[in-house]
Coordinates of C-alpha atoms and ligand atoms in Angstrom, one line a residue:
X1 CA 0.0 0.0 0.0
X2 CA 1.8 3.3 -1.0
X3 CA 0.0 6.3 0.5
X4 CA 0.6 9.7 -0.1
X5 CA 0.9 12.7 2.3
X6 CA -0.8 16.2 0.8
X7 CA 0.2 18.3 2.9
X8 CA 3.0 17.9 5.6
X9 CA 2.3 20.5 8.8
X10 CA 1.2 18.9 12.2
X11 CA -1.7 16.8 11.8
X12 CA 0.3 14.7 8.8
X13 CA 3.6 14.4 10.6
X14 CA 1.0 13.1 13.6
X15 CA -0.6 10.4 11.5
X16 CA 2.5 9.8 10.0
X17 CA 4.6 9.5 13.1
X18 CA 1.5 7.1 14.6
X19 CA 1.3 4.6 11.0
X20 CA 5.2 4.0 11.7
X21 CA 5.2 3.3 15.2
X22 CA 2.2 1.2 14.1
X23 CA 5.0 -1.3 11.7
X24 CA 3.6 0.7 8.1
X25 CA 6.7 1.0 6.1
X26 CA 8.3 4.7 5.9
X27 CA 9.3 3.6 2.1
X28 CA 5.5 3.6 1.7
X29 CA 4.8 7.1 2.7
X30 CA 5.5 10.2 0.6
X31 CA 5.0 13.6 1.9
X32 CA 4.5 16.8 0.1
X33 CA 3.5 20.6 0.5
X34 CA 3.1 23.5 -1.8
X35 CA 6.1 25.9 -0.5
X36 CA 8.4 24.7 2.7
X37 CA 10.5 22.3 0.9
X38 CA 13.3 22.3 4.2
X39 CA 10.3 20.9 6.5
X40 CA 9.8 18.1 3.7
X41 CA 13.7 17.5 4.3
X42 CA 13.0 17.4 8.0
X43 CA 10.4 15.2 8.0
X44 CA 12.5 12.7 5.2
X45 CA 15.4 12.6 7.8
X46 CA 13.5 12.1 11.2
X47 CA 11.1 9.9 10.0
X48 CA 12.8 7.9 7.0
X49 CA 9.2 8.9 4.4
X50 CA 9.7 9.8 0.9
X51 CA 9.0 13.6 -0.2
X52 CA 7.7 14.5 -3.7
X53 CA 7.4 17.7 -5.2
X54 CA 5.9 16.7 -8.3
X55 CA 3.4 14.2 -7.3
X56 CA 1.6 11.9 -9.8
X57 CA -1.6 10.4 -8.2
X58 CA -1.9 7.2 -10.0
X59 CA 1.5 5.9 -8.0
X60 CA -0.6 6.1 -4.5
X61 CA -3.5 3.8 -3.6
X62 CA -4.1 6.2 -0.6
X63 CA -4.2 9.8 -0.6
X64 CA -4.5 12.2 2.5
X65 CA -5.6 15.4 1.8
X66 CA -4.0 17.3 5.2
X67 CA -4.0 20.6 4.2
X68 CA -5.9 23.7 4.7
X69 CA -9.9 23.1 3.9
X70 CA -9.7 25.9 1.4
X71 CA -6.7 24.0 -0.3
X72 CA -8.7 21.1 -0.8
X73 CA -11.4 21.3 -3.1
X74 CA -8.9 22.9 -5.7
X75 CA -6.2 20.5 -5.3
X76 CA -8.7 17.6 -5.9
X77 CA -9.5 19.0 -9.1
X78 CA -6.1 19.9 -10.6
X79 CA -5.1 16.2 -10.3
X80 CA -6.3 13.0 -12.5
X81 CA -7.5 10.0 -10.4
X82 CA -7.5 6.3 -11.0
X83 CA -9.2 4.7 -8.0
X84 CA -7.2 6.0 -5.3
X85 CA -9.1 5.7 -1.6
X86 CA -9.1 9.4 -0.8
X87 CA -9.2 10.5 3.0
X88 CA -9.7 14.2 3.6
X89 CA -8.6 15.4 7.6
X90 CA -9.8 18.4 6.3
X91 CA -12.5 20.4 8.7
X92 CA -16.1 21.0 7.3
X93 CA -15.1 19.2 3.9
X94 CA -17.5 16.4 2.8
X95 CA -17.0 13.8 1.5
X96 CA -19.6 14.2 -1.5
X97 CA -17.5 17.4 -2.4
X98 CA -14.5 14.9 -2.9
X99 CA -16.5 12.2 -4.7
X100 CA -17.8 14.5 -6.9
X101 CA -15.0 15.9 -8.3
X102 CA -12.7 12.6 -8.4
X103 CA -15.0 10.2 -8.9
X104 CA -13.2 8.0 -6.3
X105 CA -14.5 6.9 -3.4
X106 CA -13.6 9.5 -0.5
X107 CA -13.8 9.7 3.3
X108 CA -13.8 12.9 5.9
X109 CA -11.9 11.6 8.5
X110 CA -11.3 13.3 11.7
X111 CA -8.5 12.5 13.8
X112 CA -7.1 14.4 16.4
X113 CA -2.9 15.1 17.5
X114 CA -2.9 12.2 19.7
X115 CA -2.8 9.9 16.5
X116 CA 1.2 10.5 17.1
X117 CA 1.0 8.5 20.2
X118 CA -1.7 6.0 19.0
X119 CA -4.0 7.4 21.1
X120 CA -6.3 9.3 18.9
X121 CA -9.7 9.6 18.0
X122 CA -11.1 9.6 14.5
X123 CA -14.4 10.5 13.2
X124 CA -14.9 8.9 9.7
X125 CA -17.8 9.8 7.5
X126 CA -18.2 7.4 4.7
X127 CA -18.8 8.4 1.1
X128 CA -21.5 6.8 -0.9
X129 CA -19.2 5.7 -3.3
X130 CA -16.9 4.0 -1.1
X131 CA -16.3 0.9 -1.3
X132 CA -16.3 -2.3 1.1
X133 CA -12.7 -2.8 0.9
X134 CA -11.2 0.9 1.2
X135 CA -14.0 1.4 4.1
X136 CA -12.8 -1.4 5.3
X137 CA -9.0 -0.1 4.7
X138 CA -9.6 3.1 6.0
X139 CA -11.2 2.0 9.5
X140 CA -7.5 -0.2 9.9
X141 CA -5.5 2.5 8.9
X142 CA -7.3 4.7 11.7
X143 CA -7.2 2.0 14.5
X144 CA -3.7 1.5 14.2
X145 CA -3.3 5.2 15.7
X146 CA -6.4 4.5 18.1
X147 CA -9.9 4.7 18.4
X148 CA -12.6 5.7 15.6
X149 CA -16.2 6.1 16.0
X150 CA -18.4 6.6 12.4
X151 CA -19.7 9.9 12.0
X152 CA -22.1 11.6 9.7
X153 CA -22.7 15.0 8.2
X154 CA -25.0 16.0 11.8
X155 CA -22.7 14.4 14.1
X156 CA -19.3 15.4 12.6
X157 CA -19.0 19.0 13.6
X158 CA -19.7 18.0 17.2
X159 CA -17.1 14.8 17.2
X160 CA -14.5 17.9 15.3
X161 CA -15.1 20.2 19.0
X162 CA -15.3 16.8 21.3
X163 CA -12.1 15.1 19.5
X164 CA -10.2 17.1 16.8
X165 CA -10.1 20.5 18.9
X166 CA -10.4 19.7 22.5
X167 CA -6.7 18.5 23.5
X168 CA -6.4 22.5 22.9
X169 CA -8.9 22.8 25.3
X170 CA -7.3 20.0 27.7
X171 CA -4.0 21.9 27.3
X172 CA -5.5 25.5 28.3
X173 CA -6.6 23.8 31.7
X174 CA -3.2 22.4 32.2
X175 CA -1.4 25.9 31.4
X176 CA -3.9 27.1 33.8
X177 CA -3.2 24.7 36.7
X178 CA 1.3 24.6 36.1
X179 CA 1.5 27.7 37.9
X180 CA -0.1 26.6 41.3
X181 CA 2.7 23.7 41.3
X182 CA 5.7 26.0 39.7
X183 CA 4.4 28.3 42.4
X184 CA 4.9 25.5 45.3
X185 CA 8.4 24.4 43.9
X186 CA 8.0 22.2 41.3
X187 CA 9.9 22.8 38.4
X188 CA 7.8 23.4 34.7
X189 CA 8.6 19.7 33.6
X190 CA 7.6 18.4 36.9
X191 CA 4.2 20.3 37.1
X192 CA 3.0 19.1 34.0
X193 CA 4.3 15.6 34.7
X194 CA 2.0 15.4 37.5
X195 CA -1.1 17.0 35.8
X196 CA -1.4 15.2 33.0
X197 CA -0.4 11.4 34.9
X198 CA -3.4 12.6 36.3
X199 CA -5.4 13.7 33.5
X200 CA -4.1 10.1 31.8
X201 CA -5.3 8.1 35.1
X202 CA -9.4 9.9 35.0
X203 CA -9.4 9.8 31.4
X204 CA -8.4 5.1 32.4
X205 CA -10.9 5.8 34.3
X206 CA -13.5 7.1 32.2
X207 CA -12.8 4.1 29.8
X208 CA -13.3 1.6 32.4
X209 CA -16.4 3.0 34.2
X210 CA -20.1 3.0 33.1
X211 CA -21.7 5.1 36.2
X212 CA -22.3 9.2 35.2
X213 CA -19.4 11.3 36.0
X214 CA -21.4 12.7 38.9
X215 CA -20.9 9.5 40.9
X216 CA -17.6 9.8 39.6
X217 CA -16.6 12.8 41.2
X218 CA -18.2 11.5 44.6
X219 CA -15.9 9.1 44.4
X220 CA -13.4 11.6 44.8
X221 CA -15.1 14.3 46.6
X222 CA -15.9 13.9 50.1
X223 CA -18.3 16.8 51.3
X224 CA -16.9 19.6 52.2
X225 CA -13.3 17.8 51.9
X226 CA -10.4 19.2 49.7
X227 CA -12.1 17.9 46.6
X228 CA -15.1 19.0 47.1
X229 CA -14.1 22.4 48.1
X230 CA -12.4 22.8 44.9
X231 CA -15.2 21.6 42.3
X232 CA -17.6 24.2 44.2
X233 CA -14.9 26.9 43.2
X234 CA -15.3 25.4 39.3
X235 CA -19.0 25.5 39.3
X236 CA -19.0 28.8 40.9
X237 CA -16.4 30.2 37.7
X238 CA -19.4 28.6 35.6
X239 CA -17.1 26.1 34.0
X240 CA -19.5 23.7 32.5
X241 CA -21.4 26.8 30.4
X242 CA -17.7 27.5 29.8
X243 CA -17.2 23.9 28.7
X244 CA -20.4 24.0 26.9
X245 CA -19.9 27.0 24.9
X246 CA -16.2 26.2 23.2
X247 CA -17.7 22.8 22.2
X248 CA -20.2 24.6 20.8
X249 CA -18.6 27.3 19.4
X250 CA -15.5 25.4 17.6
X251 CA -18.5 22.9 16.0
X252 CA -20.0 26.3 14.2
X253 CA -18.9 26.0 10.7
X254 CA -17.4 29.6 9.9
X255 CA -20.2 31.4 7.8
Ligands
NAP1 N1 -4.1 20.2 13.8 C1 -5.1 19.5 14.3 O1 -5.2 19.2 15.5 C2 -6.1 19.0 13.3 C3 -7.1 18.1 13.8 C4 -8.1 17.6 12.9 C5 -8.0 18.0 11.5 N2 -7.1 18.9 11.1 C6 -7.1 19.3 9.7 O2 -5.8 18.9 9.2 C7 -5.5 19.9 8.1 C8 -4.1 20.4 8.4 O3 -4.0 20.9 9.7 P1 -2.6 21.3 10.3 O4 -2.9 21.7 11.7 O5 -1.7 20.2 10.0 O6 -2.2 22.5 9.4 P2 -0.8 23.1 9.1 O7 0.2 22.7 10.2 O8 -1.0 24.5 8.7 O9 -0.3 22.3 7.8 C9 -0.9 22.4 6.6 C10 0.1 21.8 5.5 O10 -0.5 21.8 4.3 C11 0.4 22.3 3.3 N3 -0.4 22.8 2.2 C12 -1.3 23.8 2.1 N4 -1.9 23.9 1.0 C13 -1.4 22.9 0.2 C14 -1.7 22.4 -1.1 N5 -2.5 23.0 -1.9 N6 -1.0 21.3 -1.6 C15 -0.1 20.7 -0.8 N7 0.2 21.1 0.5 C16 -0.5 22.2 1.0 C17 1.2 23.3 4.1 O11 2.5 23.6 3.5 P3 2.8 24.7 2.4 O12 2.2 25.9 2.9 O13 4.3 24.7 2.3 O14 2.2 24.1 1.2 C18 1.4 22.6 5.4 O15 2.4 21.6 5.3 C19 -6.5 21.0 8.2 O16 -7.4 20.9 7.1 C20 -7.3 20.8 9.5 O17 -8.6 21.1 9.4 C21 -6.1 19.4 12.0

């Protein structure tokens, strides 16, 4: 299987970085951009991939489309295509747009950074032209880098805010908390260290348990304990409208 790379910024090297830990072949992976032709050299010399410059589609029996959305639609059409299984990561791109232009069948896949460490999640929204086989294909490719879940045209903007753009949001609460523990003593690597064993040990958790988070946080929370004390002060900042609102808000597609 010889896929190709369109696009080579950080969700690509991600993927890319995941399918090689995964046992896929660097030799079978060819990355290429538009313009920075040093980060194609980069990317060749840390990860062992093939770069192109002058790519001819009908060499691939994969192509990811992992560049800009507006990029996409007019790449797609500049190029002649022979059956290729076509996976766009691109947000708010369907995969009838794709389809209909190639003539291939085409997936909207949405994975999220994770995919580096084989712990992602991916969205995938079949096309109706797909086929058994390169659905088929497409699910393994995705579960070697993690988790997917199937997704259609309602559900996908919301799986985009829960999955694609919310290790952002996990990150912002973890800048938040490292200066209460840089503040105590513990140096930047340490801090973060400690959060986000933590955040990796609840999320275990999460996977393993069916009861609602409520009793979850019970769990933890005695009344009027440390705990407890501390998720008053979050409700009283309002953080699940907070919550709420960027899942929301990231899920809007941009009029
Ligand atoms: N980052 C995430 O967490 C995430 C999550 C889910 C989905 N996505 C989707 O993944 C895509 C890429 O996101 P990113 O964060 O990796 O962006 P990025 O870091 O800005 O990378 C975009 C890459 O695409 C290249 N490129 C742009 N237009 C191109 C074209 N016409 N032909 C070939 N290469 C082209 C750029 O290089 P040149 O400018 O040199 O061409 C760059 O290497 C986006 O569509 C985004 O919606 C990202």
């Amino acid at each position: 299987m010889k896929i190709l790379m369109v696009g080579a910024g950080s969700m690509s090297e991600s993927l890319v970085k995941g399918w090689i830990d995964s046992g896929i072949s660097p030799q079978s992976i060819t990355m290429t951009n538009r313009a920075d032709r040093s980060r194609l050299v980069t990317l060749a010399d840390q990860y062992g991939v093939q770069t192109t410059t002058d790519e001819q589609i009908e060499q691939y029996d994969v192509v990811v489309l992992a560049m800009q959305p507006e990029g996409v639609l007019g790449y797609v059409s500049q190029k002649t295509w022979t059956n290729q299984l076509v996976i766009s990561v691109a947000a708010h791109i369907t995969p009838l747009e794709i389809e209909t232009v190639t003539n291939c069948g085409a997936v909207s896949a949405m994975p999220n950074t994770p995919v580096a460490f084989r712990t992602g999640m991916t969205g995938l929204w079949f096309g109706e032209q797909l086929s058994e086989s390169h659905r088929q294909q497409t699910i393994e490719l995705f579960e070697r880098v993690g988790e997917t879940v199937e997704t259609n045209h309602t559900t996908m903007p919301y799986l985009m805010a829960a999955a694609g753009c919310s290790p952002a949001f996990f990150y912002e609460i973890v800048g938040a908390m490292t200066p209460v523990l840089t503040g105590a003593g513990f140096d930047e690597q340490a801090a973060r260290r400690i959060i986000a064993q933590a955040m990796k040990g609840s999320a275990e958790l999460l996977l393993h348990e069916d009861r609602p988070t409520a009793a979850l946080i019970e769990d933890v929370a005695a009344p009027g304990g440390p705990t407890d004390r501390g998720v008053h002060v979050l409700r009283e900042h309002h953080i699940s409208q907070a919550m709420y609102a960027a899942l929301m808000e990231s899920a809007r597609e941009e009029s």
